[in-house]
Every structure is written in C-alpha cells, then in structure tokens.
PDB file of C-alpha atoms in Angstrom:
ATOM      1  CA  SER D   1       6.464 -16.732   6.964  1.00 79.00           C
ATOM      2  CA  ILE D   2       3.259 -18.402   5.071  1.00 80.00           C
ATOM      3  CA  PHE D   3       5.377 -20.855   3.070  1.00 80.00           C
ATOM      4  CA  ASN D   4       7.232 -22.122   6.131  1.00 77.00           C
ATOM      5  CA  LEU D   5       4.088 -23.097   7.271  1.00 81.00           C
ATOM      6  CA  ILE D   6       2.143 -23.926   3.949  1.00 82.00           C
ATOM      7  CA  LYS D   7       3.181 -27.884   4.441  1.00 83.00           C
ATOM      8  CA  LEU D   8       0.571 -27.858   7.533  1.00 85.00           C
ATOM      9  CA  CYS D   9      -2.369 -26.340   5.641  1.00 85.00           C
ATOM     10  CA  LYS D  10      -4.854 -28.699   4.167  1.00 87.00           C
ATOM     11  CA  LYS D  11      -6.404 -26.871   1.167  1.00 89.00           C
ATOM     12  CA  LYS D  12      -7.058 -23.224   2.351  1.00 87.00           C
ATOM     13  CA  LEU D  13      -5.673 -20.502   4.540  1.00 88.00           C
ATOM     14  CA  ILE D  14      -6.218 -17.151   5.957  1.00 83.00           C
ATOM     15  CA  VAL D  15      -3.352 -14.915   6.679  1.00 86.00           C
ATOM     16  CA  LEU D  16      -3.440 -11.691   8.713  1.00 83.00           C
ATOM     17  CA  ASN D  17      -1.148  -8.895   9.640  1.00 80.00           C
ATOM     18  CA  GLY D  18       0.236  -8.677  12.559  1.00 72.00           C
ATOM     19  CA  ASP D  19       0.328  -4.738  12.655  1.00 71.00           C
ATOM     20  CA  SER D  20      -3.410  -4.326  12.097  1.00 70.00           C
ATOM     21  CA  PHE D  21      -6.798  -5.051  13.142  1.00 67.00           C
ATOM     22  CA  LEU D  22      -9.929  -4.183  11.521  1.00 64.00           C
ATOM     23  CA  ALA D  23     -13.571  -4.964  13.216  1.00 63.00           C
ATOM     24  CA  ASN D  24     -15.580  -7.164  11.509  1.00 63.00           C
ATOM     25  CA  GLY D  25     -12.781  -8.093   8.819  1.00 62.00           C
ATOM     26  CA  ILE D  26     -12.500 -11.879   9.254  1.00 69.00           C
ATOM     27  CA  ASN D  27     -16.269 -12.332   9.701  1.00 69.00           C
ATOM     28  CA  SER D  28     -16.659 -10.547   6.556  1.00 70.00           C
ATOM     29  CA  LEU D  29     -14.332 -12.920   4.563  1.00 68.00           C
ATOM     30  CA  ILE D  30     -15.464 -15.808   6.017  1.00 73.00           C
ATOM     31  CA  LYS D  31     -19.152 -14.987   5.062  1.00 74.00           C
ATOM     32  CA  SER D  32     -17.564 -13.970   1.569  1.00 72.00           C
ATOM     33  CA  ILE D  33     -15.731 -17.087   0.963  1.00 73.00           C
ATOM     34  CA  ASN D  34     -17.059 -19.468  -1.473  1.00 71.00           C
ATOM     35  CA  HIS D  35     -15.453 -23.031  -2.754  1.00 67.00           C
ATOM     36  CA  ASN D  36     -15.013 -21.328  -6.424  1.00 76.00           C
ATOM     37  CA  ILE D  37     -12.952 -18.357  -5.325  1.00 84.00           C
ATOM     38  CA  SER D  38      -9.287 -19.044  -5.119  1.00 88.00           C
ATOM     39  CA  SER D  39      -7.661 -16.031  -3.255  1.00 92.00           C
ATOM     40  CA  ALA D  40      -9.490 -12.861  -1.841  1.00 92.00           C
ATOM     41  CA  ILE D  41      -8.049  -9.711   0.172  1.00 91.00           C
ATOM     42  CA  VAL D  42     -10.501  -7.764   2.569  1.00 88.00           C
ATOM     43  CA  CYS D  43     -10.140  -4.080   2.422  1.00 86.00           C
ATOM     44  CA  HIS D  44     -11.929  -0.587   3.621  1.00 85.00           C
ATOM     45  CA  HIS D  45     -12.609   3.060   2.541  1.00 86.00           C
ATOM     46  CA  THR D  46     -10.111   5.711   4.053  1.00 83.00           C
ATOM     47  CA  GLU D  47      -9.848   9.181   3.320  1.00 84.00           C
ATOM     48  CA  ASP D  48      -6.167   8.849   3.075  1.00 80.00           C
ATOM     49  CA  ALA D  49      -4.650   6.021   1.289  1.00 79.00           C
ATOM     50  CA  SER D  50      -1.134   7.225   1.478  1.00 78.00           C
ATOM     51  CA  GLN D  51       0.017   5.051   4.477  1.00 76.00           C
ATOM     52  CA  TYR D  52      -1.513   1.890   3.381  1.00 76.00           C
ATOM     53  CA  GLY D  53      -1.674  -0.281   0.310  1.00 73.00           C
ATOM     54  CA  ALA D  54      -4.106   1.172  -2.368  1.00 84.00           C
ATOM     55  CA  LEU D  55      -6.432  -1.114  -4.086  1.00 90.00           C
ATOM     56  CA  ILE D  56      -7.960  -1.010  -7.264  1.00 90.00           C
ATOM     57  CA  PHE D  57     -10.361  -3.500  -8.777  1.00 94.00           C
ATOM     58  CA  ASN D  58     -12.778  -3.653 -11.033  1.00 95.00           C
ATOM     59  CA  GLU D  59     -16.801  -3.716 -11.374  1.00 94.00           C
ATOM     60  CA  GLU D  60     -16.794  -7.393 -10.477  1.00 93.00           C
ATOM     61  CA  ASN D  61     -14.575  -6.850  -7.199  1.00 93.00           C
ATOM     62  CA  GLN D  62     -11.625  -8.415  -8.433  1.00 94.00           C
ATOM     63  CA  LEU D  63      -8.356  -6.983  -7.780  1.00 95.00           C
ATOM     64  CA  THR D  64      -6.611  -5.015 -10.816  1.00 94.00           C
ATOM     65  CA  SER D  65      -3.696  -3.236  -9.027  1.00 89.00           C
ATOM     66  CA  PHE D  66      -1.879  -3.028  -5.673  1.00 81.00           C
ATOM     67  CA  SER D  67       0.229   0.157  -4.763  1.00 77.00           C
ATOM     68  CA  GLU D  68       1.845  -0.254  -1.371  1.00 68.00           C
ATOM     69  CA  LYS D  69       1.815   3.214   0.501  1.00 66.00           C
ATOM     70  CA  LYS D  70       1.999   5.497  -2.848  1.00 68.00           C
ATOM     71  CA  LYS D  71      -1.773   6.437  -3.504  1.00 64.00           C
ATOM     72  CA  LEU D  72      -2.306   9.841  -2.036  1.00 71.00           C
ATOM     73  CA  GLY D  73      -5.742  10.837  -1.286  1.00 82.00           C
ATOM     74  CA  PRO D  74      -9.284   8.581  -0.782  1.00 85.00           C
ATOM     75  CA  GLY D  75      -8.988   5.218  -1.368  1.00 86.00           C
ATOM     76  CA  TYR D  76      -9.850   1.194  -0.760  1.00 88.00           C
ATOM     77  CA  VAL D  77      -6.974   0.267   1.176  1.00 86.00           C
ATOM     78  CA  ASN D  78      -5.491  -3.163   2.287  1.00 85.00           C
ATOM     79  CA  SER D  79      -6.817  -4.270   5.662  1.00 84.00           C
ATOM     80  CA  GLY D  80      -4.002  -6.964   5.997  1.00 84.00           C
ATOM     81  CA  ILE D  81      -6.627  -9.823   6.164  1.00 85.00           C
ATOM     82  CA  TYR D  82      -6.218 -12.420   3.151  1.00 90.00           C
ATOM     83  CA  TYR D  83      -7.529 -15.775   1.561  1.00 90.00           C
ATOM     84  CA  PHE D  84      -5.622 -18.011  -0.189  1.00 92.00           C
ATOM     85  CA  SER D  85      -6.081 -21.760  -1.752  1.00 90.00           C
ATOM     86  CA  LYS D  86      -2.864 -23.788  -0.979  1.00 90.00           C
ATOM     87  CA  GLU D  87      -2.880 -24.932  -4.764  1.00 90.00           C
ATOM     88  CA  THR D  88      -2.753 -21.034  -6.141  1.00 89.00           C
ATOM     89  CA  ILE D  89      -0.569 -19.592  -3.437  1.00 88.00           C
ATOM     90  CA  ILE D  90       2.093 -22.649  -3.416  1.00 88.00           C
ATOM     91  CA  LYS D  91       3.081 -21.654  -7.450  1.00 88.00           C
ATOM     92  CA  TYR D  92       4.449 -18.451  -6.059  1.00 86.00           C
ATOM     93  CA  LYS D  93       6.703 -20.524  -3.177  1.00 83.00           C
ATOM     94  CA  ASN D  94      10.671 -19.687  -3.561  1.00 77.00           C
ATOM     95  CA  CYS D  95      13.715 -20.368  -2.063  1.00 64.00           C
ATOM     96  CA  GLY D  96      13.850 -17.144  -0.113  1.00 70.00           C
ATOM     97  CA  TYR D  97      12.028 -14.129   1.490  1.00 77.00           C
ATOM     98  CA  MET D  98       9.099 -12.895  -0.232  1.00 80.00           C
ATOM     99  CA  SER D  99       7.140  -9.590   0.748  1.00 84.00           C
ATOM    100  CA  LEU D 100       3.516 -10.424   0.486  1.00 85.00           C
ATOM    101  CA  GLU D 101       2.184  -6.699  -0.430  1.00 84.00           C
ATOM    102  CA  TYR D 102       5.578  -5.991  -2.694  1.00 84.00           C
ATOM    103  CA  GLU D 103       5.827  -9.693  -4.479  1.00 87.00           C
ATOM    104  CA  LEU D 104       3.463 -12.123  -3.726  1.00 89.00           C
ATOM    105  CA  ILE D 105       0.465  -9.951  -4.000  1.00 90.00           C
ATOM    106  CA  PRO D 106       1.782  -8.136  -7.164  1.00 90.00           C
ATOM    107  CA  ASN D 107       2.903 -11.133  -9.172  1.00 91.00           C
ATOM    108  CA  MET D 108      -0.652 -12.576  -8.860  1.00 93.00           C
ATOM    109  CA  ILE D 109      -1.614  -9.668 -10.402  1.00 93.00           C
ATOM    110  CA  LEU D 110       0.617  -9.977 -13.232  1.00 93.00           C
ATOM    111  CA  ASN D 111      -0.259 -13.621 -13.597  1.00 93.00           C
ATOM    112  CA  ASN D 112      -3.965 -12.713 -14.205  1.00 93.00           C
ATOM    113  CA  GLU D 113      -4.763 -14.785 -11.070  1.00 93.00           C
ATOM    114  CA  THR D 114      -8.364 -13.821  -9.575  1.00 93.00           C
ATOM    115  CA  ILE D 115      -8.217 -12.144  -6.041  1.00 95.00           C
ATOM    116  CA  ASN D 116     -11.399 -11.114  -4.796  1.00 93.00           C
ATOM    117  CA  VAL D 117     -11.912  -7.861  -2.864  1.00 93.00           C
ATOM    118  CA  ILE D 118     -14.297  -7.968   0.062  1.00 88.00           C
ATOM    119  CA  LYS D 119     -14.881  -4.196   1.075  1.00 86.00           C
ATOM    120  CA  VAL D 120     -15.535  -4.298   5.051  1.00 82.00           C
ATOM    121  CA  LYS D 121     -18.615  -1.197   5.169  1.00 74.00           C
ATOM    122  CA  ARG D 122     -17.911   1.282   8.579  1.00 66.00           C
ATOM    123  CA  PRO D 123     -14.425   0.143   9.370  1.00 64.00           C
ATOM    124  CA  LYS D 124     -13.268   0.465  12.752  1.00 67.00           C
ATOM    125  CA  PHE D 125      -9.674  -0.209  11.979  1.00 69.00           C
ATOM    126  CA  VAL D 126      -6.536   0.099  14.195  1.00 69.00           C
ATOM    127  CA  ASP D 127      -3.196   0.583  12.785  1.00 72.00           C
ATOM    128  CA  ILE D 128      -0.132  -0.546  15.155  1.00 73.00           C
ATOM    129  CA  GLY D 129       2.324  -0.611  12.794  1.00 72.00           C
ATOM    130  CA  THR D 130       4.349   2.572  13.923  1.00 74.00           C
ATOM    131  CA  GLU D 131       4.971   4.171  17.211  1.00 76.00           C
ATOM    132  CA  LYS D 132       2.463   6.936  16.692  1.00 75.00           C
ATOM    133  CA  SER D 133      -0.303   4.745  16.105  1.00 74.00           C
ATOM    134  CA  ILE D 134       0.364   1.856  18.924  1.00 73.00           C
ATOM    135  CA  LEU D 135      -0.034   5.185  21.006  1.00 72.00           C
ATOM    136  CA  LYS D 136      -3.499   6.096  19.546  1.00 71.00           C
ATOM    137  CA  SER D 137      -4.334   2.515  19.553  1.00 70.00           C
ATOM    138  CA  SER D 138      -5.192   1.731  22.869  1.00 69.00           C
ATOM    139  CA  LYS D 139      -7.857   4.704  22.547  1.00 70.00           C
ATOM    140  CA  ILE D 140      -9.339   3.210  19.671  1.00 67.00           C
ATOM    141  CA  ALA D 141      -9.597  -0.289  20.712  1.00 66.00           C
ATOM    142  CA  LYS D 142     -11.154   0.416  23.967  1.00 69.00           C
ATOM    143  CA  LYS D 143     -13.958   2.000  21.747  1.00 68.00           C
ATOM    144  CA  ILE D 144     -13.961  -0.966  19.488  1.00 63.00           C
ATOM    145  CA  PHE D 145     -14.342  -3.645  22.630  1.00 63.00           C
ATOM    146  CA  ILE D 146     -15.766  -1.611  25.733  1.00 62.00           C
ATOM    147  CA  GLN D 147     -19.118  -0.224  24.321  1.00 57.00           C
TER     148      GLN D 147
END
C-alpha cells in the first residue's frame, strides 16, 4: 500500500500500522526527526517481546536487527510507527506485494541503510491485532483517553 501511494508523497512520509496504537508515538517521532535522517522506527520496551517485532540497535540508536515475533523475554519492540524519505524507500519498490516487517526493513538493514530508532518511554501501547487484544483494548483506550 505504501508503494501504491508513493507518487502522492513529496519528500517524506510517516507510516502507521493499523493494528496498534502507541500514545505519544507520533509526537516522539516528529520531535526526533531532523532533515539529515532518511528512515526511523518508533519502539517501546516490553517484558515479553515474543508477540511483537523485536529491535536490536547500536549505541547510536541505529537499527541493526529486526526479528518479527521471534525474540522471547524483555526487549524493545516495534510500535508500528515509521518515517521514510521518499528517495530512500523508492529504491525498494517492486512489482508485487511487500511486507514492511518481513521484507522492506530487513532488506534495508542488509543494504546498510541507516534506520534511526526512537524510543518512547513509559508507553501506553494498545495492540488490536488479535481478537483477544481487541477485547482488552477498549479498557486500555479508556484509561489513555479518559484521564
């Protein structure tokens, strides 16, 4: 879907997964963006990373590994909020379907693209990607939005 709309983007784009919500994630991303970076991903820490895409990054907060739903235990996980320059991402356009988590980001890492990691502290993360999590999400959303 990103590549179907890429021609409508001027220079930069923010991509959000539709099955999750992270309070303050977009604000943190926007505050962290500068004109020198071409890609970024927002993450938060969780005690159980096995249900999410786990991120490994270096001391400069640059992504070095992305493991979709494989890492057990605590870790930083993908919050589903991304930033890309059009110039960087257009290089990965192909003629068919491409998964952001399983293909695009791993290919970018393999090609030594710099992907900055933006950590959100004290997250209020809502996962609505499963039937079980949808039922839990209404209670969590009320706590986030009705305080």
